[in-house]
Coordinates of C-alpha atoms in Angstrom, one line a residue:
M1 CA 1.4 -24.8 -17.8
A2 CA 4.1 -22.2 -17.7
Q3 CA 5.1 -19.3 -15.5
L4 CA 6.3 -16.6 -17.8
K5 CA 8.6 -13.7 -17.1
L6 CA 9.7 -10.9 -19.4
K7 CA 12.7 -8.8 -18.3
N8 CA 13.6 -5.4 -19.9
I9 CA 12.4 -6.3 -23.4
N10 CA 13.4 -3.8 -26.1
K11 CA 12.7 -4.1 -29.8
I12 CA 13.7 -1.6 -32.6
F13 CA 12.6 -1.7 -36.2
G14 CA 14.7 0.7 -38.3
R15 CA 14.7 4.0 -36.4
K16 CA 11.6 3.2 -34.4
Q17 CA 11.7 1.7 -30.9
V18 CA 8.6 -0.5 -30.8
L19 CA 9.1 -1.9 -27.3
K20 CA 10.8 -0.1 -24.4
N21 CA 11.9 -1.9 -21.3
I22 CA 8.9 -4.2 -20.9
T23 CA 9.1 -6.2 -17.7
M24 CA 6.2 -8.3 -16.3
E25 CA 5.5 -11.7 -14.8
I26 CA 2.5 -14.1 -15.5
N27 CA 1.7 -16.9 -13.2
E28 CA 0.9 -20.5 -14.3
G29 CA -2.6 -20.9 -15.5
E30 CA -3.4 -17.2 -15.7
I31 CA -5.0 -15.3 -18.5
L32 CA -3.2 -12.1 -19.4
S33 CA -4.5 -9.4 -21.8
L34 CA -2.1 -7.2 -23.6
L35 CA -4.3 -4.1 -24.0
G36 CA -3.6 -1.0 -26.0
P37 CA -4.3 1.0 -29.2
S38 CA -3.3 -0.3 -32.6
G39 CA 0.4 0.0 -33.3
C40 CA 1.5 0.1 -29.7
G41 CA 3.6 -3.0 -29.8
K42 CA 1.3 -5.7 -28.5
T43 CA 1.7 -8.1 -31.4
T44 CA 5.4 -7.6 -31.5
L45 CA 5.6 -8.6 -27.8
L46 CA 3.5 -11.7 -28.5
R47 CA 5.8 -12.7 -31.3
I48 CA 8.8 -12.3 -29.0
I49 CA 7.1 -14.5 -26.4
S50 CA 6.5 -17.2 -29.1
G51 CA 10.0 -17.0 -30.4
L52 CA 9.0 -15.7 -33.9
L53 CA 11.0 -12.6 -33.0
T54 CA 14.1 -12.0 -30.9
P55 CA 14.3 -8.9 -28.7
D56 CA 17.2 -6.5 -29.2
E57 CA 17.6 -6.4 -25.5
G58 CA 16.1 -8.3 -22.6
Q59 CA 15.2 -11.8 -21.7
V60 CA 12.2 -14.2 -21.9
F61 CA 11.9 -16.9 -19.1
F62 CA 9.7 -20.0 -19.1
N63 CA 9.4 -21.5 -15.6
G64 CA 12.6 -19.8 -14.6
E65 CA 14.7 -20.9 -17.6
D66 CA 16.0 -18.4 -20.1
Y67 CA 14.3 -19.0 -23.5
T68 CA 15.3 -15.8 -25.2
L69 CA 17.3 -17.5 -27.9
V70 CA 15.4 -20.8 -28.0
D71 CA 13.7 -21.5 -31.4
S72 CA 9.9 -21.1 -31.6
N73 CA 9.4 -24.7 -32.3
K74 CA 11.2 -25.7 -29.1
R75 CA 9.6 -23.4 -26.6
N76 CA 6.0 -24.7 -27.0
A77 CA 4.3 -21.3 -27.1
V78 CA 1.7 -21.3 -29.9
I79 CA 0.1 -18.3 -31.6
V80 CA -3.5 -18.3 -32.9
F81 CA -3.5 -15.4 -35.4
Q82 CA -6.4 -13.0 -36.2
D83 CA -7.0 -14.5 -39.6
Y84 CA -6.9 -18.1 -38.2
G85 CA -4.1 -19.2 -40.7
L86 CA -5.9 -22.4 -41.8
F87 CA -4.6 -24.2 -44.8
P88 CA -7.5 -24.0 -47.4
H89 CA -6.4 -27.2 -49.3
M90 CA -6.5 -29.3 -46.2
T91 CA -9.5 -30.8 -44.4
I92 CA -10.3 -29.8 -40.8
S93 CA -8.7 -33.0 -39.5
E94 CA -5.6 -32.4 -41.6
N95 CA -5.3 -28.8 -40.4
I96 CA -5.6 -29.9 -36.8
E97 CA -3.1 -32.8 -37.4
F98 CA -0.4 -30.5 -38.9
G99 CA 1.6 -29.9 -35.8
L100 CA 1.7 -33.6 -34.9
K101 CA 2.9 -34.5 -38.3
V102 CA 5.7 -32.0 -38.1
R103 CA 6.7 -33.6 -34.8
K104 CA 6.6 -37.0 -36.4
I105 CA 4.0 -38.4 -34.0
N106 CA 2.8 -41.9 -35.3
K107 CA -0.4 -42.2 -37.2
S108 CA -2.5 -44.0 -34.6
E109 CA -1.6 -41.5 -31.9
R110 CA -2.4 -38.6 -34.3
D111 CA -5.8 -40.1 -35.2
K112 CA -6.6 -40.5 -31.5
K113 CA -5.6 -36.9 -30.7
I114 CA -7.6 -35.5 -33.6
K115 CA -10.7 -37.2 -32.5
E116 CA -10.2 -35.9 -28.9
M117 CA -9.6 -32.4 -30.2
L118 CA -12.6 -32.3 -32.5
K119 CA -14.8 -33.4 -29.6
L120 CA -13.2 -30.7 -27.3
V121 CA -14.0 -27.9 -29.7
Q122 CA -17.4 -29.4 -30.6
L123 CA -16.7 -30.0 -34.2
E124 CA -16.9 -33.9 -34.3
D125 CA -18.9 -33.9 -37.5
K126 CA -16.6 -31.4 -39.4
G127 CA -13.4 -33.4 -39.7
K128 CA -13.8 -34.0 -43.5
N129 CA -14.9 -30.5 -44.3
Y130 CA -12.7 -27.8 -45.7
P131 CA -12.2 -24.3 -44.1
S132 CA -14.3 -22.6 -46.8
E133 CA -17.3 -24.6 -45.7
L134 CA -17.1 -23.4 -42.1
S135 CA -18.4 -20.2 -40.3
G136 CA -16.1 -17.7 -38.7
G137 CA -16.7 -19.1 -35.3
Q138 CA -16.0 -22.7 -36.5
K139 CA -12.8 -21.6 -38.2
Q140 CA -11.7 -20.0 -34.9
R141 CA -12.3 -23.3 -33.1
V142 CA -10.2 -25.2 -35.7
A143 CA -7.4 -22.7 -35.2
L144 CA -7.6 -23.3 -31.4
A145 CA -7.7 -27.1 -31.9
R146 CA -4.6 -27.0 -34.1
A147 CA -2.8 -25.0 -31.5
L148 CA -3.9 -27.0 -28.5
I149 CA -3.2 -30.5 -30.0
I150 CA 0.5 -30.1 -29.4
S151 CA -0.1 -29.3 -25.7
P152 CA 1.6 -25.9 -25.6
K153 CA 2.9 -24.4 -22.3
V154 CA 1.5 -21.0 -23.4
L155 CA -1.4 -20.2 -25.8
L156 CA -1.0 -16.8 -27.5
L157 CA -4.1 -15.2 -29.1
D158 CA -3.7 -12.3 -31.5
E159 CA -6.9 -10.3 -31.7
P160 CA -8.8 -13.6 -31.9
F161 CA -12.3 -12.3 -31.9
S162 CA -12.0 -9.1 -34.0
N163 CA -13.4 -10.7 -37.2
L164 CA -16.5 -12.1 -35.5
D165 CA -19.9 -10.4 -35.1
A166 CA -21.0 -9.2 -31.6
N167 CA -23.1 -12.3 -30.7
L168 CA -20.5 -14.8 -32.0
K169 CA -17.7 -12.8 -30.3
E170 CA -19.4 -13.2 -26.9
D171 CA -20.0 -17.0 -27.5
M172 CA -16.4 -17.5 -28.5
R173 CA -15.0 -15.7 -25.5
E174 CA -17.0 -18.0 -23.2
F175 CA -15.9 -21.0 -25.2
V176 CA -12.2 -20.0 -24.9
L177 CA -12.5 -19.3 -21.2
E178 CA -14.1 -22.8 -20.7
L179 CA -11.3 -24.4 -22.6
Q180 CA -8.6 -22.5 -20.7
K181 CA -10.1 -23.6 -17.3
K182 CA -10.5 -27.2 -18.5
L183 CA -6.9 -27.4 -19.8
E184 CA -5.4 -25.2 -17.1
I185 CA -3.2 -23.5 -19.7
T186 CA -1.4 -20.1 -19.4
M187 CA -3.0 -17.8 -22.0
I188 CA -2.0 -14.4 -23.3
L189 CA -4.5 -12.4 -25.4
V190 CA -3.8 -9.3 -27.5
T191 CA -6.7 -6.9 -27.8
H192 CA -7.6 -3.3 -28.2
D193 CA -11.0 -3.9 -26.7
K194 CA -11.1 -2.7 -23.1
E195 CA -14.3 -4.6 -22.3
E196 CA -12.9 -7.8 -23.6
A197 CA -9.7 -7.4 -21.6
F198 CA -11.5 -6.7 -18.4
M199 CA -14.0 -9.5 -18.8
V200 CA -11.7 -12.4 -19.6
S201 CA -8.4 -11.7 -17.8
D202 CA -6.8 -12.4 -14.5
K203 CA -4.2 -9.6 -15.3
V204 CA -4.1 -6.8 -17.8
A205 CA -1.0 -5.1 -19.2
V206 CA -1.7 -1.7 -20.7
I207 CA 0.8 -0.9 -23.4
M208 CA 1.0 2.5 -25.1
E209 CA 3.7 3.7 -27.5
G210 CA 5.8 0.6 -26.7
Q211 CA 5.8 1.2 -22.9
L212 CA 4.1 -0.8 -20.2
K213 CA 1.9 1.9 -18.6
Q214 CA 0.2 -0.2 -16.0
F215 CA 0.0 -3.9 -15.0
G216 CA -2.6 -5.3 -12.6
T217 CA -6.0 -6.9 -12.2
P218 CA -8.8 -5.6 -14.4
A219 CA -10.4 -4.0 -11.3
E220 CA -7.2 -2.1 -10.4
I221 CA -6.8 -0.7 -13.8
Y222 CA -10.4 0.1 -14.4
K223 CA -10.9 1.8 -11.0
K224 CA -7.4 3.3 -10.4
P225 CA -5.6 4.2 -13.7
L226 CA -2.2 5.6 -12.7
T227 CA -2.2 8.5 -15.1
K228 CA -4.6 10.8 -16.9
E229 CA -3.4 9.3 -20.2
L230 CA -4.5 5.9 -19.0
S231 CA -7.7 7.2 -17.7
D232 CA -8.4 8.8 -21.1
F233 CA -7.8 5.5 -22.8
I234 CA -10.1 3.6 -20.5
G235 CA -12.8 6.3 -20.8
E236 CA -16.2 6.8 -19.1
A237 CA -15.0 9.3 -16.6
N238 CA -15.5 13.0 -15.6
Y239 CA -12.6 15.3 -15.1
I240 CA -13.3 18.0 -12.5
E241 CA -11.2 20.8 -11.2
G242 CA -10.5 21.2 -7.5
K243 CA -8.1 22.4 -5.0
V244 CA -6.4 20.6 -2.1
E245 CA -6.3 22.5 1.1
N246 CA -4.9 20.8 4.3
A247 CA -5.6 17.3 2.9
V248 CA -9.1 18.2 1.8
L249 CA -10.1 18.2 -1.8
K250 CA -12.6 21.0 -2.4
S251 CA -14.7 21.1 -5.6
I252 CA -18.1 21.9 -7.1
V253 CA -19.1 18.2 -6.5
G254 CA -18.2 18.3 -2.8
D255 CA -15.3 18.2 -0.4
F256 CA -13.3 15.0 0.2
I257 CA -10.6 13.9 2.5
T258 CA -7.4 13.0 0.6
E259 CA -4.0 11.7 1.2
S260 CA -2.5 14.6 -0.7
K261 CA -0.9 17.3 1.5
N262 CA -0.1 19.8 -1.1
N263 CA -2.2 23.0 -1.4
D264 CA -2.5 22.7 -5.2
K265 CA -5.1 23.1 -7.9
V266 CA -5.8 19.6 -9.3
I267 CA -7.9 17.7 -11.8
F268 CA -9.6 14.6 -10.4
R269 CA -11.3 11.7 -12.1
V270 CA -14.8 10.3 -11.2
R271 CA -16.2 7.5 -13.3
Y272 CA -19.8 7.8 -14.6
D273 CA -20.9 4.8 -12.6
E274 CA -19.5 6.1 -9.3
I275 CA -22.0 9.0 -9.1
E276 CA -25.5 8.3 -7.7
L277 CA -28.5 10.4 -8.7
S278 CA -31.2 11.1 -6.1
R279 CA -34.3 13.2 -5.5
E280 CA -33.3 13.6 -1.8
K281 CA -31.8 17.0 -1.2
S282 CA -28.1 17.3 -0.7
E283 CA -25.4 20.0 -1.1
V284 CA -24.5 19.0 -4.7
Y285 CA -27.3 19.3 -7.3
G286 CA -27.9 20.2 -10.9
T287 CA -30.3 19.9 -13.9
I288 CA -30.5 17.0 -16.3
V289 CA -29.9 18.3 -19.8
T290 CA -29.6 15.1 -21.8
K291 CA -30.7 11.5 -21.3
K292 CA -29.5 8.6 -23.5
Y293 CA -30.8 5.0 -23.2
G294 CA -28.0 2.4 -23.2
G295 CA -29.7 -0.8 -22.4
R296 CA -29.2 -1.7 -18.7
N297 CA -27.9 1.8 -17.9
N298 CA -29.0 5.3 -18.8
L299 CA -26.4 8.0 -19.5
Y300 CA -27.4 11.4 -18.0
S301 CA -25.7 14.7 -18.5
V302 CA -26.2 17.0 -15.5
V303 CA -25.2 20.6 -15.4
L304 CA -24.2 21.9 -12.0
G305 CA -23.4 25.5 -11.0
K306 CA -20.8 27.5 -13.0
G307 CA -21.8 25.4 -16.1
V308 CA -20.0 22.3 -15.1
D309 CA -21.3 19.3 -17.0
V310 CA -21.1 15.9 -15.3
K311 CA -21.9 12.6 -16.9
V312 CA -23.7 9.9 -14.8
S313 CA -24.4 6.3 -15.7
S314 CA -27.4 5.0 -13.8
T315 CA -29.8 2.0 -13.8
N316 CA -32.5 4.4 -12.6
S317 CA -34.5 5.4 -15.7
S318 CA -37.0 7.6 -13.9
F319 CA -35.2 10.9 -14.3
E320 CA -36.1 13.1 -17.2
I321 CA -34.6 16.1 -19.0
G322 CA -35.3 19.3 -16.9
D323 CA -35.4 17.4 -13.6
T324 CA -33.4 18.8 -10.6
V325 CA -31.3 16.0 -9.2
Y326 CA -28.9 15.6 -6.3
L327 CA -25.5 13.9 -6.7
R328 CA -23.6 11.6 -4.3
I329 CA -20.1 10.5 -5.2
N330 CA -18.3 7.3 -4.2
I331 CA -15.0 8.8 -2.9
N332 CA -13.2 5.5 -2.8
Y333 CA -12.5 5.7 -6.5
I334 CA -11.5 9.3 -7.0
N335 CA -8.2 9.7 -8.8
I336 CA -6.3 12.9 -8.5
Y337 CA -3.9 13.9 -11.3

């Protein structure tokens, strides 16, 4: 395992600064997701960690040692790419063996490790097959086995599940998580899928336009995005106008005590799932104008006074269009911007 630290990482391609002063720390055995839209610099950062790219400024530390200028084949941080990168002319066993041959490991040791790795990724009967004979999920497992067989300090995954269908994607996530726990390896995952990042990670680093916008646990980022820009990216939230007067936020959805002391007009964020619908009368009420079935939850659109439209996600499916409903808001997760 490895403890990883990035300090003031900058990278410029031509006239474009792709990464801007990225600083973060990942503990041994943690799973970190680099989350952000396409083109934000996630893969560039992953390549810098692996040693395939050198930052223009800044440092990369493994277990407290400066690895910034250490060659990729000496830092033991391995990338599994989105397209798997398997050699089509080699069998599965030969693909998995490749890293050991490069390191000149003797044949008997290679054979032993290949057998162990095929068992680990549940492909014991596929060693003599070629990549063209495997499914997408099986190819993904081979790519993982080839990376893991050299016992890397850090496993780096670049959009590893994006080419898989929904059911297989979920299976592969669970499989990778089980592997990570079994091997106790530090893992960094690049993704633009918010659900994926929140489901699998110990920490999430949200990167936008080359900058680290927020770093924390999935719960911290989901419930308390620091800026409206981040909130927009995470989604599933209402933005409601209000005014703060003597540390009380006053709005059409109720009055709430706040730490803010300024007497200002504000916009505040309330997630869809932090609003409860009820038939019991309260001060805040409205009329349901749309209802969308979403599996476990239903998404309601409720119009309050002054035409304010509020979205509510609820497991209660008993409400119908035209019903008058009463709203209760969990004030613990209100974000004022």
